[in-house]
Amino acid sequence: VILDQIKQVLDPPDGDLKGVRVLVTAGGTREPIDPVRYISNRSSGKMGYALAETAANRGAGVCLVSAPTRLEPPAGVKLINVETAAQMHRAVTELYPRVDVVVKAAAVADYRPRVVADHKIKKKEAGLVVELEKNPDILLELGRQKQHQLLVGFAAETEDLINNAREKLINKNLDMLVANDVTMSGAGFGSDTNIAKLLFPDGRIKSLPMMDKLELSDRIWDEIVKLRKTVPKDAAD
Amino acid sequence: VILDQIKQVLDPPDGDLKGVRVLVTAGGTREPIDPVRYISNRSSGKMGYALAETAANRGAGVCLVSAPTRLEPPAGVKLINVETAAQMHRAVTELYPRVDVVVKAAAVADYRPRVVADHKIKKKEAGLVVELEKNPDILLELGRQKQHQLLVGFAAETEDLINNAREKLINKNLDMLVANDVTMSGAGFGSDTNIAKLLFPDGRIKSLPMMDKLELSDRIWDEIVKLRKTVPKDAAD
C-alpha cells in the first residue's frame, strides 16, 4: 500500500530534482511507557518538513515519513504518519528499495522502554525505574543495505560536534551528514533557523552561517544534486 | 509579576461567572532526561483550553497555566506557559491564594528523572536505566491548603475508574472530580469529545454522555456555579 502511495504523489513541477524519488523522515518518535506516558525528544519536525517542501518544489516525488509534530504537511508531498521508532523502521525499510535519495531528519529514539505497561502505572510512594532497550539503528541498516541510494543523515549534538558527526558519517556509510550544535541559539530544535555544518566522506566540511530552515534545505538539495552526478543512479525497480 | 498579570485580563463579559477569578491548568508536562530527551504524556490540553474558554465566555477572569500543547490560547485568557511539573507547581502555588476556583485539567507528570544529564546521553551498546523520583503532588497540596477556593480535579484512568476517582476526590480534598476512562473511544487524550463522570464528596455521581469538550466544560461550570452557592466565598485578599 505504501509503495502505491508514493506513486500517487501529484506530477511534480519541473526542477533539478524532477523525477527523483525522495524519502524524508521528520519529527521525534514517541516510545510508550504505558498507555498514557511516553519518552520523546525536542525535535519539532521543522527541518524535515522544510526538506520535503523544497524537494517537492524542485520537482522530486517526495514521501515524508513523519513522527508526531505540530506542523501542517507541505503540499504535493505524500505523508505517512508514524509514532514509534519501530513504526518508523518498518515504513522506511519498506520504501527504501524504491527511492533514490533518503534524508533522515527525524529524531528517532535510541532507546525504548523494555516493557510497555498495559495499564497506566499507578503512582506509588517510592520512585520508579524505567529500563530501556535499544531501538534498531535505522540509519546504520540503511547504510549497510545501500545500493543506488544517496543517504543523508543528521547529527544533533550538545558537545564535540565535529568528532561525533564524523564518526556517524563513516560508521553509517552516509553520503553527507548535516551536523548542528543544538545548544547554540538559532540552531536546532524548535527554531525556524539552523546553523549547520555539512560533512562529506572525503573529509570536506562546509560550514554554513545561520539561515532559515527552508534556505538550508535548498543548500542541502544543491549538494545532493551535485553528489548524484557522481553516484550510480539506476534504481532497483 | 504573575499576580499582576491575572488582573490585566480584559474586563470579562457578563455571565454567571462574572467577577470570579479562575485558575485552569492544561496540557501535559515534560520532564527532561537530558537536553534533548524528555518524558511526557498524551494530554492534548484540549479539555483545559475548553474550560478556560467557556469560563471566560461566562464572565470569569481566567488564568490558564499551560504545559506544552499544540493549541492556540483562547481569547481573553491570561496564558502562563510552563514545561515541567516543578514549574507548574511554582506558578499554581503563587496564584492559588488569589483565585476563587481552580480546575486542574493538566496531566502533571507523577515522576521526573532523578538526574537530568547536562549533555545528550550518547547511545551505548547496552540498555539504559532511567531512575525516576516523585514530583510534588500539586493537587494534594492545594487540597490541604484550601481555604475559600473551590477545587476541581481530573482523573484519567485506564482501569477501575470509579474507585480510583473516588479515592482521589477524598484524599485530595476536592469539591468535584471529573473522571474519564481514557481507554474508551470518544473519551480522553487527543479527542474533541469526552465521556465523563462527575463525582462529589457527598457521594453523588453524575454520568454524562459523550459530548464535545466545550459542552462538557459548560456542564462543569454549571456544577461549579451551584457548588459556589454552598461554599464560603470570601477571598484571601
PDB file of C-alpha atoms in Angstrom, chain B residues 1-6 23-26 49 62-68 73 77-83 87-88 90-92 94-95:
ATOM      1  CA  VAL B   1       4.570  39.595  38.167  1.00  0.00           C
ATOM      2  CA  ILE B   2       2.187  36.698  37.611  1.00  0.00           C
ATOM      3  CA  LEU B   3      -0.185  38.127  40.212  1.00  0.00           C
ATOM      4  CA  ASP B   4      -0.316  41.376  38.287  1.00  0.00           C
ATOM      5  CA  GLN B   5      -0.893  39.607  35.029  1.00  0.00           C
ATOM      6  CA  ILE B   6      -4.148  37.985  36.102  1.00  0.00           C
ATOM      7  CA  LEU B  23      -7.221  29.254  37.525  1.00  0.00           C
ATOM      8  CA  VAL B  24      -7.211  26.475  34.925  1.00  0.00           C
ATOM      9  CA  THR B  25      -4.246  24.194  34.259  1.00  0.00           C
ATOM     10  CA  ALA B  26      -3.844  22.310  30.991  1.00  0.00           C
ATOM     11  CA  TYR B  49      -8.336  25.063  26.984  1.00  0.00           C
ATOM     12  CA  VAL B  62      -9.218  33.313  33.718  1.00  0.00           C
ATOM     13  CA  CYS B  63      -5.570  32.467  34.190  1.00  0.00           C
ATOM     14  CA  LEU B  64      -4.514  29.426  32.162  1.00  0.00           C
ATOM     15  CA  VAL B  65      -1.280  27.753  33.299  1.00  0.00           C
ATOM     16  CA  SER B  66      -0.362  25.544  30.392  1.00  0.00           C
ATOM     17  CA  ALA B  67       2.180  22.825  29.809  1.00  0.00           C
ATOM     18  CA  PRO B  68       3.126  22.387  26.116  1.00  0.00           C
ATOM     19  CA  PRO B  73      -4.804  30.140  23.565  1.00  0.00           C
ATOM     20  CA  VAL B  77      -7.493  34.451  28.870  1.00  0.00           C
ATOM     21  CA  LYS B  78      -4.159  35.137  30.578  1.00  0.00           C
ATOM     22  CA  LEU B  79      -1.779  32.396  29.449  1.00  0.00           C
ATOM     23  CA  ILE B  80       1.243  31.321  31.515  1.00  0.00           C
ATOM     24  CA  ASN B  81       3.408  28.740  29.765  1.00  0.00           C
ATOM     25  CA  VAL B  82       5.307  26.155  31.802  1.00  0.00           C
ATOM     26  CA  GLU B  83       7.100  22.973  30.839  1.00  0.00           C
ATOM     27  CA  GLN B  87       7.378  24.969  37.010  1.00  0.00           C
ATOM     28  CA  MET B  88       3.655  24.178  37.087  1.00  0.00           C
ATOM     29  CA  ARG B  90       5.561  27.195  41.298  1.00  0.00           C
ATOM     30  CA  ALA B  91       3.070  29.021  39.060  1.00  0.00           C
ATOM     31  CA  VAL B  92      -0.004  27.420  40.630  1.00  0.00           C
ATOM     32  CA  GLU B  94       1.855  31.561  43.582  1.00  0.00           C
ATOM     33  CA  LEU B  95      -1.605  32.129  42.072  1.00  0.00           C
TER      34      LEU B  95
END
